[in-house]
Short mmCIF file of C-alpha atoms in Angstrom, two decimals:
data_model
loop_
_atom_site.label_atom_id
_atom_site.label_comp_id
_atom_site.label_asym_id
_atom_site.label_seq_id
_atom_site.Cartn_x
_atom_site.Cartn_y
_atom_site.Cartn_z
CA MET H 6 134.17 88.09 71.93
CA ASN H 7 131.01 90.06 72.44
CA PRO H 8 129.22 90.52 69.08
CA LEU H 9 127.45 93.62 70.42
CA TYR H 10 130.80 95.39 70.51
CA LEU H 11 131.14 95.09 66.72
CA ILE H 12 127.49 95.81 66.05
CA ASP H 13 127.70 98.97 68.16
CA LYS H 14 130.99 99.94 66.52
CA TYR H 15 129.50 99.88 63.02
CA TYR H 16 125.81 100.61 63.66
CA ARG H 17 125.91 103.27 66.38
CA HIS H 18 124.88 106.01 63.92
CA THR H 19 122.00 104.00 62.42
CA PRO H 20 119.63 103.14 65.29
CA GLU H 21 116.77 101.92 63.07
CA LEU H 22 119.05 99.60 61.12
CA ARG H 23 120.74 98.47 64.34
CA HIS H 24 117.31 97.50 65.68
CA VAL H 25 116.52 95.50 62.51
CA LEU H 26 119.90 93.76 62.59
CA LEU H 27 119.70 92.92 66.29
CA THR H 28 116.12 91.66 66.18
CA HIS H 29 116.80 89.44 63.16
CA SER H 30 120.14 88.20 64.48
CA ILE H 31 118.71 87.26 67.88
CA GLN H 32 115.95 85.25 66.16
CA VAL H 33 118.50 83.43 63.99
CA ARG H 34 120.83 82.85 66.95
CA ASP H 35 118.05 81.45 69.12
CA ARG H 36 116.91 78.99 66.44
CA ALA H 37 120.49 77.95 65.69
CA LEU H 38 121.17 77.35 69.39
CA ARG H 39 118.00 75.24 69.69
CA ILE H 40 119.34 73.07 66.87
CA VAL H 41 122.73 72.80 68.57
CA ASP H 42 121.13 71.89 71.90
CA ALA H 43 118.91 69.26 70.24
CA HIS H 44 121.92 67.67 68.52
CA PRO H 45 124.88 67.29 70.87
CA GLU H 46 126.15 64.60 68.48
CA PHE H 47 127.14 67.38 66.05
CA GLY H 48 129.85 68.47 68.51
CA VAL H 49 129.68 72.11 67.44
CA ASP H 50 131.11 75.08 69.29
CA ARG H 51 128.02 76.64 70.91
CA GLN H 52 129.77 79.94 71.69
CA PHE H 53 130.89 80.27 68.08
CA ILE H 54 127.31 79.64 66.86
CA ASP H 55 126.08 82.33 69.27
CA GLU H 56 128.62 84.89 68.04
CA ALA H 57 128.51 84.06 64.32
CA ALA H 58 124.71 84.06 64.20
CA MET H 59 124.71 87.54 65.71
CA LEU H 60 127.22 88.77 63.11
CA HIS H 61 126.13 86.91 59.97
CA ASP H 62 124.35 89.98 58.50
CA ILE H 63 126.78 92.68 59.63
CA GLY H 64 127.36 93.61 55.97
CA ILE H 65 123.84 94.93 55.38
CA LEU H 66 125.16 98.35 56.40
CA PHE H 67 126.83 98.67 52.99
CA CYS H 68 123.72 97.82 50.95
CA ASP H 69 120.82 99.74 49.49
CA ALA H 70 117.59 98.36 50.96
CA PRO H 71 115.59 101.36 52.22
CA GLY H 72 112.70 99.16 53.37
CA ILE H 73 114.90 97.91 56.20
CA HIS H 74 116.79 101.20 56.73
CA CYS H 75 119.88 100.23 54.66
CA HIS H 76 121.21 103.22 52.74
CA GLY H 77 124.50 101.98 51.33
CA TYR H 78 125.68 101.71 47.75
CA HIS H 79 125.78 97.97 47.09
CA MET H 80 123.12 95.52 46.00
CA TYR H 81 121.62 93.54 48.87
CA ILE H 82 122.96 90.22 47.53
CA GLU H 83 126.46 91.58 48.25
CA HIS H 84 125.94 91.89 52.01
CA GLY H 85 127.45 88.48 52.72
CA TYR H 86 130.86 89.00 51.18
CA LEU H 87 130.94 92.63 52.34
CA GLY H 88 130.26 91.53 55.90
CA ALA H 89 132.92 88.85 55.53
CA GLU H 90 135.47 91.45 54.47
CA LEU H 91 134.61 93.55 57.53
CA LEU H 92 134.90 90.54 59.85
CA ARG H 93 138.25 89.51 58.33
CA LYS H 94 139.55 93.05 58.95
CA GLU H 95 138.41 92.64 62.56
CA GLY H 96 140.46 89.42 62.82
CA MET H 97 137.50 87.03 62.70
CA PRO H 98 138.04 84.77 59.66
CA ARG H 99 135.86 81.93 60.96
CA HIS H 100 132.92 84.29 61.56
CA ALA H 101 133.57 85.79 58.13
CA GLY H 102 132.91 82.38 56.54
CA VAL H 103 129.42 82.34 58.01
CA ALA H 104 128.69 85.88 56.78
CA GLU H 105 130.00 85.10 53.32
CA ARG H 106 128.17 81.82 52.79
CA HIS H 107 124.69 82.24 54.31
CA THR H 108 122.68 83.61 51.35
CA GLY H 109 119.87 81.32 50.19
CA SER H 110 121.08 77.85 51.05
CA GLY H 111 124.34 78.77 49.39
CA ILE H 112 125.25 80.14 45.98
CA THR H 113 127.54 78.10 43.76
CA LEU H 114 130.36 79.51 41.64
CA GLU H 115 128.44 78.27 38.59
CA GLN H 116 125.41 80.37 39.63
CA VAL H 117 127.57 83.45 40.16
CA ILE H 118 128.93 83.11 36.61
CA ARG H 119 125.74 81.94 34.87
CA GLU H 120 123.52 84.58 36.46
CA GLU H 121 126.19 87.28 36.32
CA LEU H 122 125.71 88.00 40.01
CA PRO H 123 127.52 91.07 41.38
CA LEU H 124 129.76 88.88 43.55
CA PRO H 125 133.44 87.99 43.39
CA GLU H 126 133.71 84.74 41.44
CA ARG H 127 133.86 82.00 44.08
CA ASP H 128 131.62 79.46 45.78
CA TYR H 129 129.29 80.77 48.50
CA CYS H 130 127.93 77.47 49.84
CA PRO H 131 128.27 76.64 53.55
CA GLN H 132 131.40 74.57 54.15
CA ASN H 133 130.86 73.14 57.63
CA ILE H 134 128.12 72.24 60.10
CA GLU H 135 128.22 75.61 61.87
CA GLU H 136 127.75 77.50 58.61
CA GLU H 137 124.95 75.12 57.61
CA ILE H 138 123.08 75.54 60.91
CA ILE H 139 123.20 79.34 60.80
CA CYS H 140 122.33 79.46 57.10
CA TYR H 141 119.34 77.19 57.75
CA ALA H 142 118.14 79.13 60.81
CA ASP H 143 118.44 82.43 58.93
CA LYS H 144 115.87 81.43 56.32
CA PHE H 145 113.00 81.51 58.83
CA TYR H 146 113.29 85.21 59.71
CA SER H 147 112.87 88.23 57.48
CA LYS H 148 114.34 91.62 58.24
CA SER H 149 111.33 93.29 56.63
CA HIS H 150 108.79 91.45 58.84
CA LEU H 151 110.46 91.38 62.24
CA ASN H 152 109.09 89.05 64.90
CA GLU H 153 107.38 86.80 62.34
CA GLU H 154 108.59 83.30 61.64
CA VAL H 155 108.39 82.30 57.99
CA PRO H 156 106.70 78.88 57.56
CA TYR H 157 108.85 76.07 56.13
CA GLU H 158 106.91 75.81 52.85
CA LYS H 159 107.23 79.56 52.24
CA VAL H 160 110.97 79.39 52.93
CA ARG H 161 111.23 76.52 50.48
CA GLN H 162 109.39 78.55 47.82
CA ASN H 163 111.73 81.50 48.41
CA ILE H 164 114.78 79.27 47.91
CA TRP H 165 113.56 78.07 44.51
CA ARG H 166 115.00 81.25 42.98
CA TYR H 167 118.43 79.74 43.66
CA GLY H 168 117.51 76.50 41.84
CA HIS H 169 116.74 72.85 42.51
CA GLU H 170 120.15 72.17 44.05
CA ALA H 171 119.56 74.92 46.63
CA VAL H 172 116.16 73.49 47.58
CA GLN H 173 117.69 70.04 47.94
CA ARG H 174 120.34 71.42 50.32
CA PHE H 175 117.63 73.14 52.36
CA ASP H 176 115.48 69.98 52.49
CA ASN H 177 118.49 67.94 53.62
CA TRP H 178 119.14 70.43 56.42
CA LYS H 179 115.51 70.21 57.52
CA GLN H 180 115.84 66.42 57.83
CA ARG H 181 119.12 66.68 59.76
CA PHE H 182 118.25 69.59 62.03
CA GLU H 183 114.51 69.38 62.64
CA PRO H 184 113.14 65.94 61.65
#
């Protein structure tokens, strides 16, 4: 499956947003593939990582974030599950899992309820190594500052808004993926 087919299908009328999505997704994909290549012992599907990393943010189209050319109606935090719904409709349930569970270092059901997040009530934490790798790689690249890598300590500070448990998950990934 060529991820560009889906990106072009849904983003053909939004060239600025398509550029943001593609630039960010390529950065995430490249970092994720470096992790995969450095750790053959993980035994992950490299082609799946390539595709899923390119599609993990496909749901931003539905969100309102004018600073990155998103002019939809949903809050930005909803882009994961919205993208997952789109990917499921396209017959890509495995890719949908990555889209749904890549925000922060994962969002727990308890957080959704406690913080009254505008998300369907379920757990949004990565469930397998592929989801973890893409979620981790995603944190180093911002869609509002394209072509800049966010330093590890800054990423860690950003994740604090999701709580201590989220930072612990991120730190564990750092040790596993880039010791």
